[in-house]
Amino acid sequence: MDTCLFCSLPALLLPAAEIPSELWLRVLGAQKLLAQKRPTKSFFESCIRTLIILCAAIAVVLSSISLCDGHWLLVKDQLFGLWHFCAFTNNSELNCFTDLHLAQVDGLAVGMVLARSMGALAVVVAIFGLELLMVSQVCEDAHSRRKWAMGSIFILISFGLSSLGLFSFVILFKDQVTFTGFTLMFWCEFTSSFLFFLNGISGLHINSITHQWNGPENF
């Protein structure tokens, strides 16, 4: 856009009667040349970027639901979560306690603070990354690709934080954990972490193999 403005600047400064016909031809020729050289996004690229944004949004929703519920592990008659420790009584009633020391698991209170902090921080960073991805597609300018790259990096950071929260939870219950003991909420967090990784890598990859569509330095 800046190049087109400079091309037409002499035409704006001179009165219409004093503009030479050769100058008009040069201005029109430069504008046509720029229009031919300007690369545009293909339909396939637009679809891929839209899918990345959609999957990142789904990952944010899944992680948010998993963290808000927080019940990740069921061991016999005990339900361990990020926020509560629950136990089933003889009447099959579920009693939940916020005092995690009652679970009698070494380091549980401190470890849960780390797990839920990493999970919550991962959601916050992912929201910022998702916003950058959407803004780069809605408001296309010379910095769109840079915004997309930054958004993808934020999504990858969310993957690292989410994975750290998952690993810290599993390490806390390394003696009680079983594959079938993990609840649906745990697998939601695991799926969201995988989607963070997949979308972050895909976002950086598609940004590296496609051409810049709004950079004046290409012309």
mmCIF file of C-alpha atoms in Angstrom:
data_model
loop_
_atom_site.group_PDB
_atom_site.id
_atom_site.type_symbol
_atom_site.label_atom_id
_atom_site.label_comp_id
_atom_site.label_asym_id
_atom_site.label_seq_id
_atom_site.Cartn_x
_atom_site.Cartn_y
_atom_site.Cartn_z
ATOM 1 C CA MET A 1 0.000 0.000 0.000
ATOM 2 C CA ASP A 2 2.875 2.388 0.816
ATOM 3 C CA THR A 3 4.498 1.700 -2.545
ATOM 4 C CA CYS A 4 1.254 2.467 -4.386
ATOM 5 C CA LEU A 5 0.921 5.713 -2.423
ATOM 6 C CA PHE A 6 4.399 6.864 -3.416
ATOM 7 C CA CYS A 7 3.699 5.878 -7.017
ATOM 8 C CA SER A 8 0.616 8.077 -7.138
ATOM 9 C CA LEU A 9 2.121 10.928 -5.075
ATOM 10 C CA PRO A 10 3.164 13.022 -8.097
ATOM 11 C CA ALA A 11 -0.323 12.679 -9.489
ATOM 12 C CA LEU A 12 -1.790 14.004 -6.238
ATOM 13 C CA LEU A 13 0.549 16.982 -6.065
ATOM 14 C CA LEU A 14 0.034 18.204 -9.635
ATOM 15 C CA PRO A 15 -3.218 19.657 -11.012
ATOM 16 C CA ALA A 16 -5.062 17.396 -13.437
ATOM 17 C CA ALA A 17 -4.365 19.696 -16.381
ATOM 18 C CA GLU A 18 -0.608 19.727 -15.739
ATOM 19 C CA ILE A 19 -0.105 15.974 -15.376
ATOM 20 C CA PRO A 20 1.750 14.614 -18.424
ATOM 21 C CA SER A 21 0.280 11.629 -20.147
ATOM 22 C CA GLU A 22 3.568 9.736 -19.730
ATOM 23 C CA LEU A 23 3.366 10.177 -15.952
ATOM 24 C CA TRP A 24 -0.155 8.770 -15.936
ATOM 25 C CA LEU A 25 1.010 5.765 -17.907
ATOM 26 C CA ARG A 26 3.906 5.164 -15.530
ATOM 27 C CA VAL A 27 1.649 5.375 -12.472
ATOM 28 C CA LEU A 28 -0.892 2.966 -13.976
ATOM 29 C CA GLY A 29 1.860 0.601 -15.099
ATOM 30 C CA ALA A 30 3.447 0.557 -11.616
ATOM 31 C CA GLN A 31 0.089 -0.144 -9.987
ATOM 32 C CA LYS A 32 -0.633 -3.026 -12.358
ATOM 33 C CA LEU A 33 2.847 -4.456 -11.769
ATOM 34 C CA LEU A 34 2.366 -4.336 -8.010
ATOM 35 C CA ALA A 35 -1.040 -5.977 -8.289
ATOM 36 C CA GLN A 36 0.471 -8.811 -10.313
ATOM 37 C CA LYS A 37 3.405 -9.342 -7.944
ATOM 38 C CA ARG A 38 1.424 -9.205 -4.698
ATOM 39 C CA PRO A 39 1.061 -12.815 -3.449
ATOM 40 C CA THR A 40 -2.250 -13.888 -1.985
ATOM 41 C CA LYS A 41 -3.127 -16.659 0.419
ATOM 42 C CA SER A 42 -4.432 -19.807 -1.173
ATOM 43 C CA PHE A 43 -7.703 -21.393 -0.136
ATOM 44 C CA PHE A 44 -5.823 -24.382 1.282
ATOM 45 C CA GLU A 45 -3.620 -22.170 3.451
ATOM 46 C CA SER A 46 -6.632 -20.258 4.764
ATOM 47 C CA CYS A 47 -8.358 -23.517 5.678
ATOM 48 C CA ILE A 48 -5.288 -24.841 7.495
ATOM 49 C CA ARG A 49 -4.888 -21.641 9.500
ATOM 50 C CA THR A 50 -8.596 -21.665 10.374
ATOM 51 C CA LEU A 51 -8.358 -25.280 11.558
ATOM 52 C CA ILE A 52 -5.347 -24.437 13.724
ATOM 53 C CA ILE A 53 -7.272 -21.597 15.361
ATOM 54 C CA LEU A 54 -10.324 -23.832 15.880
ATOM 55 C CA CYS A 55 -8.304 -26.679 17.414
ATOM 56 C CA ALA A 56 -6.455 -24.251 19.690
ATOM 57 C CA ALA A 57 -9.802 -22.878 20.896
ATOM 58 C CA ILE A 58 -11.049 -26.421 21.574
ATOM 59 C CA ALA A 59 -7.873 -27.130 23.562
ATOM 60 C CA VAL A 60 -8.445 -24.032 25.696
ATOM 61 C CA VAL A 61 -12.039 -25.090 26.420
ATOM 62 C CA LEU A 62 -11.030 -28.664 27.308
ATOM 63 C CA SER A 63 -8.244 -27.510 29.607
ATOM 64 C CA SER A 64 -10.520 -24.982 31.323
ATOM 65 C CA ILE A 65 -13.200 -27.616 31.999
ATOM 66 C CA SER A 66 -10.615 -30.088 33.278
ATOM 67 C CA LEU A 67 -9.085 -27.564 35.666
ATOM 68 C CA CYS A 68 -12.418 -26.304 36.979
ATOM 69 C CA ASP A 69 -13.589 -29.838 37.775
ATOM 70 C CA GLY A 70 -10.164 -30.964 38.977
ATOM 71 C CA HIS A 71 -11.018 -34.605 39.772
ATOM 72 C CA TRP A 72 -8.312 -36.508 37.925
ATOM 73 C CA LEU A 73 -7.679 -39.789 39.727
ATOM 74 C CA LEU A 74 -9.869 -42.466 41.293
ATOM 75 C CA VAL A 75 -8.145 -44.972 43.588
ATOM 76 C CA LYS A 76 -10.469 -47.520 45.215
ATOM 77 C CA ASP A 77 -12.846 -45.429 47.338
ATOM 78 C CA GLN A 78 -10.848 -42.206 47.097
ATOM 79 C CA LEU A 79 -11.073 -39.452 44.486
ATOM 80 C CA PHE A 80 -8.074 -37.171 44.168
ATOM 81 C CA GLY A 81 -8.358 -33.772 42.536
ATOM 82 C CA LEU A 82 -6.571 -30.489 42.116
ATOM 83 C CA TRP A 83 -8.819 -28.689 44.562
ATOM 84 C CA HIS A 84 -10.415 -31.389 46.735
ATOM 85 C CA PHE A 85 -9.792 -34.770 48.229
ATOM 86 C CA CYS A 86 -12.920 -36.929 48.271
ATOM 87 C CA ALA A 87 -13.721 -40.245 49.921
ATOM 88 C CA PHE A 88 -16.715 -42.544 49.604
ATOM 89 C CA THR A 89 -18.488 -43.547 52.813
ATOM 90 C CA ASN A 90 -20.244 -46.818 53.564
ATOM 91 C CA ASN A 91 -23.468 -45.293 52.255
ATOM 92 C CA SER A 92 -21.801 -44.537 48.916
ATOM 93 C CA GLU A 93 -21.848 -40.843 49.724
ATOM 94 C CA LEU A 94 -18.978 -38.679 48.527
ATOM 95 C CA ASN A 95 -17.375 -36.500 51.169
ATOM 96 C CA CYS A 96 -14.938 -33.905 49.866
ATOM 97 C CA PHE A 97 -12.346 -31.971 51.846
ATOM 98 C CA THR A 98 -10.282 -28.970 50.852
ATOM 99 C CA ASP A 99 -7.580 -29.919 53.336
ATOM 100 C CA LEU A 100 -5.391 -32.131 51.144
ATOM 101 C CA HIS A 101 -3.327 -33.262 54.135
ATOM 102 C CA LEU A 102 -6.193 -35.623 54.980
ATOM 103 C CA ALA A 103 -5.298 -37.735 51.944
ATOM 104 C CA GLN A 104 -2.104 -38.813 53.746
ATOM 105 C CA VAL A 105 0.024 -38.492 50.620
ATOM 106 C CA ASP A 106 3.478 -37.003 51.070
ATOM 107 C CA GLY A 107 3.844 -33.564 49.476
ATOM 108 C CA LEU A 108 0.282 -33.564 48.118
ATOM 109 C CA ALA A 109 -0.659 -30.059 49.255
ATOM 110 C CA VAL A 110 2.456 -28.446 47.780
ATOM 111 C CA GLY A 111 2.402 -30.594 44.649
ATOM 112 C CA MET A 112 -1.215 -29.713 43.893
ATOM 113 C CA VAL A 113 -0.388 -26.026 44.100
ATOM 114 C CA LEU A 114 2.239 -26.575 41.399
ATOM 115 C CA ALA A 115 -0.062 -28.720 39.242
ATOM 116 C CA ARG A 116 -3.041 -26.352 39.237
ATOM 117 C CA SER A 117 -0.808 -23.277 38.901
ATOM 118 C CA MET A 118 0.876 -24.691 35.806
ATOM 119 C CA GLY A 119 -2.487 -25.727 34.342
ATOM 120 C CA ALA A 120 -4.085 -22.347 34.952
ATOM 121 C CA LEU A 121 -1.065 -20.483 33.593
ATOM 122 C CA ALA A 122 -1.138 -22.699 30.490
ATOM 123 C CA VAL A 123 -4.740 -21.655 29.795
ATOM 124 C CA VAL A 124 -3.909 -17.961 30.231
ATOM 125 C CA VAL A 125 -0.919 -18.133 27.884
ATOM 126 C CA ALA A 126 -2.953 -20.146 25.362
ATOM 127 C CA ILE A 127 -5.692 -17.489 25.362
ATOM 128 C CA PHE A 128 -3.111 -14.809 24.522
ATOM 129 C CA GLY A 129 -1.676 -17.023 21.786
ATOM 130 C CA LEU A 130 -5.129 -17.750 20.378
ATOM 131 C CA GLU A 131 -5.924 -14.048 20.285
ATOM 132 C CA LEU A 132 -2.723 -13.329 18.354
ATOM 133 C CA LEU A 133 -3.583 -16.067 15.857
ATOM 134 C CA MET A 134 -7.054 -14.636 15.257
ATOM 135 C CA VAL A 135 -5.853 -11.036 15.017
ATOM 136 C CA SER A 136 -3.210 -12.005 12.460
ATOM 137 C CA GLN A 137 -5.948 -13.395 10.197
ATOM 138 C CA VAL A 138 -8.624 -10.763 10.744
ATOM 139 C CA CYS A 139 -6.348 -7.689 10.530
ATOM 140 C CA GLU A 140 -3.842 -8.551 7.828
ATOM 141 C CA ASP A 141 -0.923 -6.145 7.633
ATOM 142 C CA ALA A 142 2.843 -6.203 7.336
ATOM 143 C CA HIS A 143 3.138 -7.744 10.813
ATOM 144 C CA SER A 144 0.539 -10.509 10.375
ATOM 145 C CA ARG A 145 3.100 -13.278 9.979
ATOM 146 C CA ARG A 146 5.005 -12.086 13.037
ATOM 147 C CA LYS A 147 1.790 -12.087 15.076
ATOM 148 C CA TRP A 148 1.013 -15.607 13.856
ATOM 149 C CA ALA A 149 4.498 -16.809 14.823
ATOM 150 C CA MET A 150 4.217 -15.246 18.280
ATOM 151 C CA GLY A 151 0.802 -16.835 18.775
ATOM 152 C CA SER A 152 2.174 -20.236 17.803
ATOM 153 C CA ILE A 153 5.065 -19.829 20.251
ATOM 154 C CA PHE A 154 2.604 -18.967 23.031
ATOM 155 C CA ILE A 155 0.636 -22.126 22.212
ATOM 156 C CA LEU A 156 3.842 -24.168 22.493
ATOM 157 C CA ILE A 157 4.595 -22.536 25.855
ATOM 158 C CA SER A 158 1.111 -23.586 26.959
ATOM 159 C CA PHE A 159 1.973 -27.146 25.994
ATOM 160 C CA GLY A 160 5.063 -27.040 28.194
ATOM 161 C CA LEU A 161 3.170 -25.623 31.174
ATOM 162 C CA SER A 162 0.290 -28.061 30.789
ATOM 163 C CA SER A 163 2.661 -31.017 30.495
ATOM 164 C CA LEU A 164 4.484 -29.900 33.626
ATOM 165 C CA GLY A 165 1.198 -29.842 35.528
ATOM 166 C CA LEU A 166 0.278 -33.322 34.291
ATOM 167 C CA PHE A 167 3.669 -34.815 35.128
ATOM 168 C CA SER A 168 3.708 -33.302 38.600
ATOM 169 C CA PHE A 169 0.271 -34.802 39.280
ATOM 170 C CA VAL A 170 1.324 -38.256 38.078
ATOM 171 C CA ILE A 171 4.572 -38.144 40.073
ATOM 172 C CA LEU A 172 2.649 -37.316 43.265
ATOM 173 C CA PHE A 173 0.580 -40.490 42.904
ATOM 174 C CA LYS A 174 3.233 -42.741 41.389
ATOM 175 C CA ASP A 175 2.431 -45.455 43.954
ATOM 176 C CA GLN A 176 -1.360 -45.313 43.589
ATOM 177 C CA VAL A 177 -1.758 -44.464 39.929
ATOM 178 C CA THR A 178 -3.280 -46.936 37.487
ATOM 179 C CA PHE A 179 -4.142 -46.507 33.837
ATOM 180 C CA THR A 180 -7.835 -47.142 34.457
ATOM 181 C CA GLY A 181 -7.864 -44.865 37.507
ATOM 182 C CA PHE A 182 -7.544 -41.673 35.502
ATOM 183 C CA THR A 183 -10.862 -39.893 35.122
ATOM 184 C CA LEU A 184 -12.358 -38.241 32.057
ATOM 185 C CA MET A 185 -11.167 -34.852 33.277
ATOM 186 C CA PHE A 186 -7.567 -36.052 33.325
ATOM 187 C CA TRP A 187 -7.842 -37.266 29.741
ATOM 188 C CA CYS A 188 -9.378 -33.918 28.761
ATOM 189 C CA GLU A 189 -6.283 -32.184 30.103
ATOM 190 C CA PHE A 190 -4.053 -34.705 28.364
ATOM 191 C CA THR A 191 -5.889 -34.136 25.058
ATOM 192 C CA SER A 192 -5.673 -30.371 25.387
ATOM 193 C CA SER A 193 -1.944 -30.610 26.067
ATOM 194 C CA PHE A 194 -1.500 -32.704 22.930
ATOM 195 C CA LEU A 195 -3.544 -30.200 20.907
ATOM 196 C CA PHE A 196 -1.401 -27.336 22.217
ATOM 197 C CA PHE A 197 1.691 -29.126 20.949
ATOM 198 C CA LEU A 198 0.147 -30.071 17.605
ATOM 199 C CA ASN A 199 -1.231 -26.593 16.882
ATOM 200 C CA GLY A 200 1.931 -24.799 17.970
ATOM 201 C CA ILE A 201 4.165 -26.922 15.752
ATOM 202 C CA SER A 202 1.702 -26.749 12.836
ATOM 203 C CA GLY A 203 1.406 -22.976 13.156
ATOM 204 C CA LEU A 204 5.159 -22.451 13.001
ATOM 205 C CA HIS A 205 5.517 -24.940 10.155
ATOM 206 C CA ILE A 206 2.859 -23.419 7.907
ATOM 207 C CA ASN A 207 4.308 -19.983 8.603
ATOM 208 C CA SER A 208 7.717 -21.149 7.405
ATOM 209 C CA ILE A 209 6.583 -22.822 4.163
ATOM 210 C CA THR A 210 4.219 -20.083 2.957
ATOM 211 C CA HIS A 211 5.069 -16.722 1.432
ATOM 212 C CA GLN A 212 4.477 -13.362 3.021
ATOM 213 C CA TRP A 213 1.378 -11.776 1.542
ATOM 214 C CA ASN A 214 1.574 -8.281 2.954
ATOM 215 C CA GLY A 215 5.271 -7.510 3.243
ATOM 216 C CA PRO A 216 6.362 -4.500 1.119
ATOM 217 C CA GLU A 217 9.941 -5.755 1.250
ATOM 218 C CA ASN A 218 8.962 -8.521 -1.170
ATOM 219 C CA PHE A 219 8.119 -6.125 -3.963
#
